[in-house]
mmCIF file of C-alpha atoms and ligand atoms in Angstrom:
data_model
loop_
_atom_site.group_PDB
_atom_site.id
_atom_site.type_symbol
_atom_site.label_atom_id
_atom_site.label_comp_id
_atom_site.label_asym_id
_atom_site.label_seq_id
_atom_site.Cartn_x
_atom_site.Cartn_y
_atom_site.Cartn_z
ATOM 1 C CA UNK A 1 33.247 -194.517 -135.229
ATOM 2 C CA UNK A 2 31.964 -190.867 -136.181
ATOM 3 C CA UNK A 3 28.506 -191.176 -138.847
ATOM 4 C CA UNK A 4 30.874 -190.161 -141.249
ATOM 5 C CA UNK A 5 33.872 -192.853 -140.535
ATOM 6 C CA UNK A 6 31.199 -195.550 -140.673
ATOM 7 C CA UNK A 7 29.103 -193.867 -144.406
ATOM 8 C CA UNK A 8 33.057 -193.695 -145.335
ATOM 9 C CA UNK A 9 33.626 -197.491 -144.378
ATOM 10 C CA UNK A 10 30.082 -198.472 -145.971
ATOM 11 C CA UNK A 11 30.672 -196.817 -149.262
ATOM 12 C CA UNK A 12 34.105 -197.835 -149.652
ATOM 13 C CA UNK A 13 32.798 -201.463 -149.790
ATOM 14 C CA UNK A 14 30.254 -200.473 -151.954
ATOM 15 C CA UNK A 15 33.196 -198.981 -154.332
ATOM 16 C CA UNK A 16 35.286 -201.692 -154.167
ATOM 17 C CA UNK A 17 32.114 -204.492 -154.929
ATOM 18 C CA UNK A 18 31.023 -202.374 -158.022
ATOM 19 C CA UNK A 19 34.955 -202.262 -158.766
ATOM 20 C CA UNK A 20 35.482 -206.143 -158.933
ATOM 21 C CA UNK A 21 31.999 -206.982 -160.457
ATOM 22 C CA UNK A 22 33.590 -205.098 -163.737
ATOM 23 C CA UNK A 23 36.722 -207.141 -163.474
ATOM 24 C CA UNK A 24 38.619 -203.687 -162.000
ATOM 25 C CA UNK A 25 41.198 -203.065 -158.960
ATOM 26 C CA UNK A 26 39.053 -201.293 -156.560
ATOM 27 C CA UNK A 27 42.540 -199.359 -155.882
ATOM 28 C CA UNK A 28 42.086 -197.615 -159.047
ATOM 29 C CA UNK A 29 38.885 -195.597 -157.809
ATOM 30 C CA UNK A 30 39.530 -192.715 -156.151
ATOM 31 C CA UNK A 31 36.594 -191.188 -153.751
ATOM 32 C CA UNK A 32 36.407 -187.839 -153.620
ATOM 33 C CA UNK A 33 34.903 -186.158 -151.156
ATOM 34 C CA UNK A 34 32.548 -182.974 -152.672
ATOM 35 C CA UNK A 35 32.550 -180.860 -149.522
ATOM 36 C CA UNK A 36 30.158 -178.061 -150.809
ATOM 37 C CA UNK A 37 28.664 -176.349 -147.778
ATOM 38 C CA UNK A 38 29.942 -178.342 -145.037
ATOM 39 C CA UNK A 39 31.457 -176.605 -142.019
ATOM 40 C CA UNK A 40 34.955 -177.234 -141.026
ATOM 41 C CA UNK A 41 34.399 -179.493 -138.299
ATOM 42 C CA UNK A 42 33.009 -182.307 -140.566
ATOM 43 C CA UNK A 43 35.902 -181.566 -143.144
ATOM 44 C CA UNK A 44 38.279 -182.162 -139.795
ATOM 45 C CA UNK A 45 36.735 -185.243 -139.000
ATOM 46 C CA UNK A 46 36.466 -186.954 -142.387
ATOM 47 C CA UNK A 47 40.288 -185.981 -142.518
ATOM 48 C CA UNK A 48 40.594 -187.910 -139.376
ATOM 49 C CA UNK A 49 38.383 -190.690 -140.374
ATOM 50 C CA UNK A 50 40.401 -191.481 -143.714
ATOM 51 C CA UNK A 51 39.377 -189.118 -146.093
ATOM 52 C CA UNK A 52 42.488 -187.549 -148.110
ATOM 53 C CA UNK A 53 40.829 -186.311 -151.573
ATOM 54 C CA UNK A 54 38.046 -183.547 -151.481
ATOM 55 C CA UNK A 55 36.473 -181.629 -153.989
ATOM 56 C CA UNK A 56 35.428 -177.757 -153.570
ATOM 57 C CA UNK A 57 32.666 -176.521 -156.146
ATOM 58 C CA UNK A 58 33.713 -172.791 -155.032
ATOM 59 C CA UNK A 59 37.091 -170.897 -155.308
ATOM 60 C CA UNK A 60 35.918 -168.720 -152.227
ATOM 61 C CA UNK A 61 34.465 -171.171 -150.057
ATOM 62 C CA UNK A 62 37.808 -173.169 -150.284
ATOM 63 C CA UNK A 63 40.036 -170.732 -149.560
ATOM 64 C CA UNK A 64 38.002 -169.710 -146.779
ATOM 65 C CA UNK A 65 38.653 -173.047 -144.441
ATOM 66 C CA UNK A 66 41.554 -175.066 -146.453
ATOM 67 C CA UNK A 67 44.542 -173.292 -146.130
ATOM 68 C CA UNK A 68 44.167 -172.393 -142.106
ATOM 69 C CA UNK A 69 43.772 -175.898 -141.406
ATOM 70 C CA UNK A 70 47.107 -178.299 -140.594
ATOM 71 C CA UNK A 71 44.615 -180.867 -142.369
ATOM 72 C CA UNK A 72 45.645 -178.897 -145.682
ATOM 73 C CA UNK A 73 48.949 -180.362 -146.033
ATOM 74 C CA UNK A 74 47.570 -184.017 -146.342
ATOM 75 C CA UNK A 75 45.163 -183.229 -148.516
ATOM 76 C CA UNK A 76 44.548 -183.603 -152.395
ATOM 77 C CA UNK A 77 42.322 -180.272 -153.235
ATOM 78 C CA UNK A 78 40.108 -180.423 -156.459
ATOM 79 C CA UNK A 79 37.879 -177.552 -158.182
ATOM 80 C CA UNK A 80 35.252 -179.555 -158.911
ATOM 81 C CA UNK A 81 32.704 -175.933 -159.517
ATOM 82 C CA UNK A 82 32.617 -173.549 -162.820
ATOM 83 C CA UNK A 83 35.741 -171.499 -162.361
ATOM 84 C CA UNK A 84 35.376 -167.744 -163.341
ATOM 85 C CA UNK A 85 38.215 -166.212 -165.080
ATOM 86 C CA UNK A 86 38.742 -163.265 -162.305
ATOM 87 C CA UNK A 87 39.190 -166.601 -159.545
ATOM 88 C CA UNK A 88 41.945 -168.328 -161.873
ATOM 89 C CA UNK A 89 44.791 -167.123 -160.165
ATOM 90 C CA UNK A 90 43.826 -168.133 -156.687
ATOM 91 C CA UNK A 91 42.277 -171.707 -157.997
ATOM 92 C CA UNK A 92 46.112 -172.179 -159.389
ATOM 93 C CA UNK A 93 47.710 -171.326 -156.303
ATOM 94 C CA UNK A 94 45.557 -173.585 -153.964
ATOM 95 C CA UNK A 95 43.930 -176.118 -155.647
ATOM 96 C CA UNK A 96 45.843 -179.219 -157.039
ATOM 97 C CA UNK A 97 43.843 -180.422 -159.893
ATOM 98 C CA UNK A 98 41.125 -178.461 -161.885
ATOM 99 C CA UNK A 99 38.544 -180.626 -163.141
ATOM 100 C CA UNK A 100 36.278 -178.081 -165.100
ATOM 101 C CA UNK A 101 38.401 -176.433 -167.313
ATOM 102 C CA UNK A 102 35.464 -175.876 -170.038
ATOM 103 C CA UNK A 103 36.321 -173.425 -172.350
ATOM 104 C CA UNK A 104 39.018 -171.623 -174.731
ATOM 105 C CA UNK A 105 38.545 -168.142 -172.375
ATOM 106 C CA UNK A 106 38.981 -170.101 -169.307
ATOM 107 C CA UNK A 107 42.154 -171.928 -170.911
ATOM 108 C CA UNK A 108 44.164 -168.546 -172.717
ATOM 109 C CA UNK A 109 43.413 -167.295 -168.778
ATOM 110 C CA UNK A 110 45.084 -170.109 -167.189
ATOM 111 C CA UNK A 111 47.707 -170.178 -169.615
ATOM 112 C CA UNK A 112 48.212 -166.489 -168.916
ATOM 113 C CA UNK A 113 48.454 -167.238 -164.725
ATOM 114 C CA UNK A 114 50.895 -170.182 -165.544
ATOM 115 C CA UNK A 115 53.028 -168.158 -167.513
ATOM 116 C CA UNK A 116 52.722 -164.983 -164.552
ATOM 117 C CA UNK A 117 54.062 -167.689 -162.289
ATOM 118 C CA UNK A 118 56.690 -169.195 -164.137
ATOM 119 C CA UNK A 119 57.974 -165.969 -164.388
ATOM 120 C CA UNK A 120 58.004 -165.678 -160.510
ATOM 121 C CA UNK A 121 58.936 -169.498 -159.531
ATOM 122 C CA UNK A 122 55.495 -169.388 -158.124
ATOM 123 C CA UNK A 123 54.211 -173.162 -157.923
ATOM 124 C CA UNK A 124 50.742 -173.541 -159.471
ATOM 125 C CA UNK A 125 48.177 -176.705 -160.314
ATOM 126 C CA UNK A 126 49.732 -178.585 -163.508
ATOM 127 C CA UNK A 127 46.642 -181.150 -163.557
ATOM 128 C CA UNK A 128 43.376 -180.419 -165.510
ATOM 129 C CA UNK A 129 40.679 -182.502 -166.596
ATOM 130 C CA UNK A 130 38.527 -180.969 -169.130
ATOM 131 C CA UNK A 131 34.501 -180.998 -168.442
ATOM 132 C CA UNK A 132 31.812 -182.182 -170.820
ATOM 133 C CA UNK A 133 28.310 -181.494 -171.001
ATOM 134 C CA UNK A 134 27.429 -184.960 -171.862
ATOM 135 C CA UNK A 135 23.527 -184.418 -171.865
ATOM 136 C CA UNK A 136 24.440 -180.454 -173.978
ATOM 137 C CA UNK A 137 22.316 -178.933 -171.534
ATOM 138 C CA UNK A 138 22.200 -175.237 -171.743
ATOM 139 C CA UNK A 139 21.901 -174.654 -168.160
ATOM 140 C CA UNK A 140 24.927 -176.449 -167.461
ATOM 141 C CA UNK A 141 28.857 -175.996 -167.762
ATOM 142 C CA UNK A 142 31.381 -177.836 -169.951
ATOM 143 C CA UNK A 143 32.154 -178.342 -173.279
ATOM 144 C CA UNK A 144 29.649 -179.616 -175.971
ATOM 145 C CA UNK A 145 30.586 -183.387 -176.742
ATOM 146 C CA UNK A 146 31.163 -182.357 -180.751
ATOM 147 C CA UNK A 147 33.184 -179.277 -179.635
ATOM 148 C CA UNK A 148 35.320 -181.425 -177.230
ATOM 149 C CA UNK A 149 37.538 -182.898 -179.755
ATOM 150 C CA UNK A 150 38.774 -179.587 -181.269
ATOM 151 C CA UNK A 151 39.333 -178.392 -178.000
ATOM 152 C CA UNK A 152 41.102 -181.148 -176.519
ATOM 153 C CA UNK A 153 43.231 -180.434 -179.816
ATOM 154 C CA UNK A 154 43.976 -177.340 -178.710
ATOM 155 C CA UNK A 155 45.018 -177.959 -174.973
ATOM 156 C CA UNK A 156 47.454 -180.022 -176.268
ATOM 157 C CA UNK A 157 48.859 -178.724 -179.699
ATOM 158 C CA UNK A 158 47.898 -174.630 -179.030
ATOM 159 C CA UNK A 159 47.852 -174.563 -175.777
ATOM 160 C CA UNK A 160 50.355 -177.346 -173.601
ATOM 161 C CA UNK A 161 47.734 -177.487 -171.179
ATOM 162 C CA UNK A 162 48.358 -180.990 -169.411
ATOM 163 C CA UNK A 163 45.061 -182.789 -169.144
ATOM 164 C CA UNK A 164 45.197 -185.883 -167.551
ATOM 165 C CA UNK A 165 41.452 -186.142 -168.186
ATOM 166 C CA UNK A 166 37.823 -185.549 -168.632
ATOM 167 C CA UNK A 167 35.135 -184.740 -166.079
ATOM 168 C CA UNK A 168 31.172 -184.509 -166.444
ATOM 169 C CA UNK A 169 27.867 -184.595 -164.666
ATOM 170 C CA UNK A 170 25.034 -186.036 -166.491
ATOM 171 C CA UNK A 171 21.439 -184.678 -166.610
ATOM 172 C CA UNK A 172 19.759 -186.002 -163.588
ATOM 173 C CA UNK A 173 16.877 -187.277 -165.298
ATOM 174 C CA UNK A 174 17.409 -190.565 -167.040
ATOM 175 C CA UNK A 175 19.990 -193.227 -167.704
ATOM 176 C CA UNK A 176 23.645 -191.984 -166.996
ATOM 177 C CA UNK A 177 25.300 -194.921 -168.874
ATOM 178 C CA UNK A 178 25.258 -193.918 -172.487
ATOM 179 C CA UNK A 179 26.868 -190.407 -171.187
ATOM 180 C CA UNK A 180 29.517 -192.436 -168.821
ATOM 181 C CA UNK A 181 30.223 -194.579 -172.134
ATOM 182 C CA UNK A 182 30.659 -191.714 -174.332
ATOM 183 C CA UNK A 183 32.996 -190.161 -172.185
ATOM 184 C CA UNK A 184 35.013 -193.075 -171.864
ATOM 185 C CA UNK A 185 35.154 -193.438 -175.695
ATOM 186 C CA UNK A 186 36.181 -190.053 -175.339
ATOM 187 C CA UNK A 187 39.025 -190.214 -173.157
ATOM 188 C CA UNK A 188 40.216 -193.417 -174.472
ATOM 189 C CA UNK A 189 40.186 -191.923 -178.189
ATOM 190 C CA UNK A 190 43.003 -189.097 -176.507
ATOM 191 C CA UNK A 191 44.858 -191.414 -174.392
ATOM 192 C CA UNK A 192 43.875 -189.647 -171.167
ATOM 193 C CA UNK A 193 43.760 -191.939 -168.015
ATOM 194 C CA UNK A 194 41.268 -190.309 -165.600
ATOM 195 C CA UNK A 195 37.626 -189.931 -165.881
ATOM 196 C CA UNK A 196 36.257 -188.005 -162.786
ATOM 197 C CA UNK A 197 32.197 -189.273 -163.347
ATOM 198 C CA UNK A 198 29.880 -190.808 -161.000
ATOM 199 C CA UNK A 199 28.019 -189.345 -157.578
ATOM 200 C CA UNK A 200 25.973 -190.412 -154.980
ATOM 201 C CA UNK A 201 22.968 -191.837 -157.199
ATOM 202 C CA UNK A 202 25.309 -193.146 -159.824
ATOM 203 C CA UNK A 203 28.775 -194.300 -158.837
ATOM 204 C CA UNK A 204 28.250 -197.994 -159.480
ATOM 205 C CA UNK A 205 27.313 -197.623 -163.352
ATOM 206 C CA UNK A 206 30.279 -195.279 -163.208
ATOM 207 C CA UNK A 207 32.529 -197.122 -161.788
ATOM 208 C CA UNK A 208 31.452 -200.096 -164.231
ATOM 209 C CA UNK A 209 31.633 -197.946 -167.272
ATOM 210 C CA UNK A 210 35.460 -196.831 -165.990
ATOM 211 C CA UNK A 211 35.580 -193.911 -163.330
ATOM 212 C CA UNK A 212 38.412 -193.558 -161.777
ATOM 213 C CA UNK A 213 37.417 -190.659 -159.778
ATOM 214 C CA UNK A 214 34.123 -190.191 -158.059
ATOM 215 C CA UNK A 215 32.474 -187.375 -156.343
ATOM 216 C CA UNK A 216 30.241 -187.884 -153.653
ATOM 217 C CA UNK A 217 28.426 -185.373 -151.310
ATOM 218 C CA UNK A 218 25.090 -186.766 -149.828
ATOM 219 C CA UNK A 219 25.909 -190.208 -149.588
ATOM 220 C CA UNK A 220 29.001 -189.534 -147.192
ATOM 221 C CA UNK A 221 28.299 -186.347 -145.552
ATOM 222 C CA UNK A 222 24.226 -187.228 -145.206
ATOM 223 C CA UNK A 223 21.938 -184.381 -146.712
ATOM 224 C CA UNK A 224 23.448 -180.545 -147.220
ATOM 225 C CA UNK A 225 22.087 -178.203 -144.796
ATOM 226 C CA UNK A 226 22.742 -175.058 -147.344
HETATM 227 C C1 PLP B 1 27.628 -181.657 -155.236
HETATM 228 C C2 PLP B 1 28.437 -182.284 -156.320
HETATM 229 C C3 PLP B 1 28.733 -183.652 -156.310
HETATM 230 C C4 PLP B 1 28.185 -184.597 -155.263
HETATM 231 O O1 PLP B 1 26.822 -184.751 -155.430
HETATM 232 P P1 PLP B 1 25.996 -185.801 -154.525
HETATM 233 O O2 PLP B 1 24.826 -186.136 -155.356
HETATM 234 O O3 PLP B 1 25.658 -185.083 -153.272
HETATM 235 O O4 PLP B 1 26.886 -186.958 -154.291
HETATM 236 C C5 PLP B 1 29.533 -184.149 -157.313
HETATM 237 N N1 PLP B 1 30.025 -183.362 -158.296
HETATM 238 C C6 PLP B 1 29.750 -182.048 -158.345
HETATM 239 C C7 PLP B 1 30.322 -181.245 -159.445
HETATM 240 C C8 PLP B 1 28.947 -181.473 -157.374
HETATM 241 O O5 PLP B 1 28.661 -180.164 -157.440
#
């Protein structure tokens, strides 16, 4: 097996331990693989070692590799990054679920794109999760945790946006579970099934407070080279 076949194998019985020690289907965690900086080789081989669901932080960097490779056409694609507004019309057309759609700008531009495409029976993503600043860091993106419930408002009454969830990263210094709770008050209080929260450190108390998707970079690929 390739180093990343057997981290794959290794973590997948890590998920599904963490999964049944909360009284969960290990089935309903999906690993996704956050591919930031790693060449298109390894992307090949953890396609042909398993992996089916990666995550891209960068509009560019995907559609630099993805779309060339037969490997596409099996794959689930995620923006897992900050999306600029001048990238939203090329994250619609090749990525199949947004997962940091953060702000009312960001949302009147996608609804702008969706419309474009309708328009031209151009296919584009229909699945968003919204992101939250859990920790309200100011360096990072999402929305605030009191704004998130006005906004969620409007994705669904204003806007039609279909969120099928919430994503978030919480500050790296300190306990993650009162942020992984809070988000899964969150996204319980709206009815939305998917909570994309957990990485390499963390994906156990994720999984136990309710991920269903987690993203993990280091502990599959090894360390990042860039
Ligand atoms: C890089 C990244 C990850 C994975 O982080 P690791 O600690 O390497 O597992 C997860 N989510 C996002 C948004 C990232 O940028």
């Amino acid at each position: 097996m390739s180093d990343f076949a057997t981290r794959r194998q290794a973590l997948l019985a890590r998920i599904a331990a963490a999964a049944r020690a909360a009284g969960r289907d290990p089935d309903a965690i999906t690993l996704v693989a956050a591919a930031k900086t790693q060449p298109v080789p390894v992307l090949v081989a953890a396609c042909a070692a398993g992996q089916r669901v990666f995550g891209e932080n960068r509009v560019q960097e995907a559609l630099a590799r993805w779309p060339d490779l037969p490997e596409r056409a099996g794959v689930e694609l995620r923006l897992i990054g900050p999306l600029q507004t001048n990238k939203v019309r090329e994250a619609l057309a090749h990525f199949d679920v947004i997962e940091t759609l953060d702000r009312p700008t960001l949302a009147e531009a996608i609804l702008k794109e969706r419309a474009r495409a309708a328009t031209l029976g151009v296919p584009v993503c229909q699945r968003f999760l919204v992101q939250v600043n859990s920790g309200a860091e100011p360096q990072k993106a999402g929305i605030l945790p009191d704004d998130a419930p006005a906004f969620l408002a409007r994705c669904r009454d204003a806007w039609d946006l279909p969120v099928e969830g919430l994503m978030a990263i919480p500050p790296a210094d300190g306990d993650p579970r009162p942020h992984f709770d809070a988000l899964r008050r969150l996204a319980a209080a709206w009815h939305l099934p998917v909570l994309s929260m957990g990485m390499s450190a963390d994906f156990e108390p994720a999984i136990a407070a309710g991920a269903t998707h987690i993203r993990l970079g280091t502990a599959l690929f090894g360390a990042r080279s860039g």
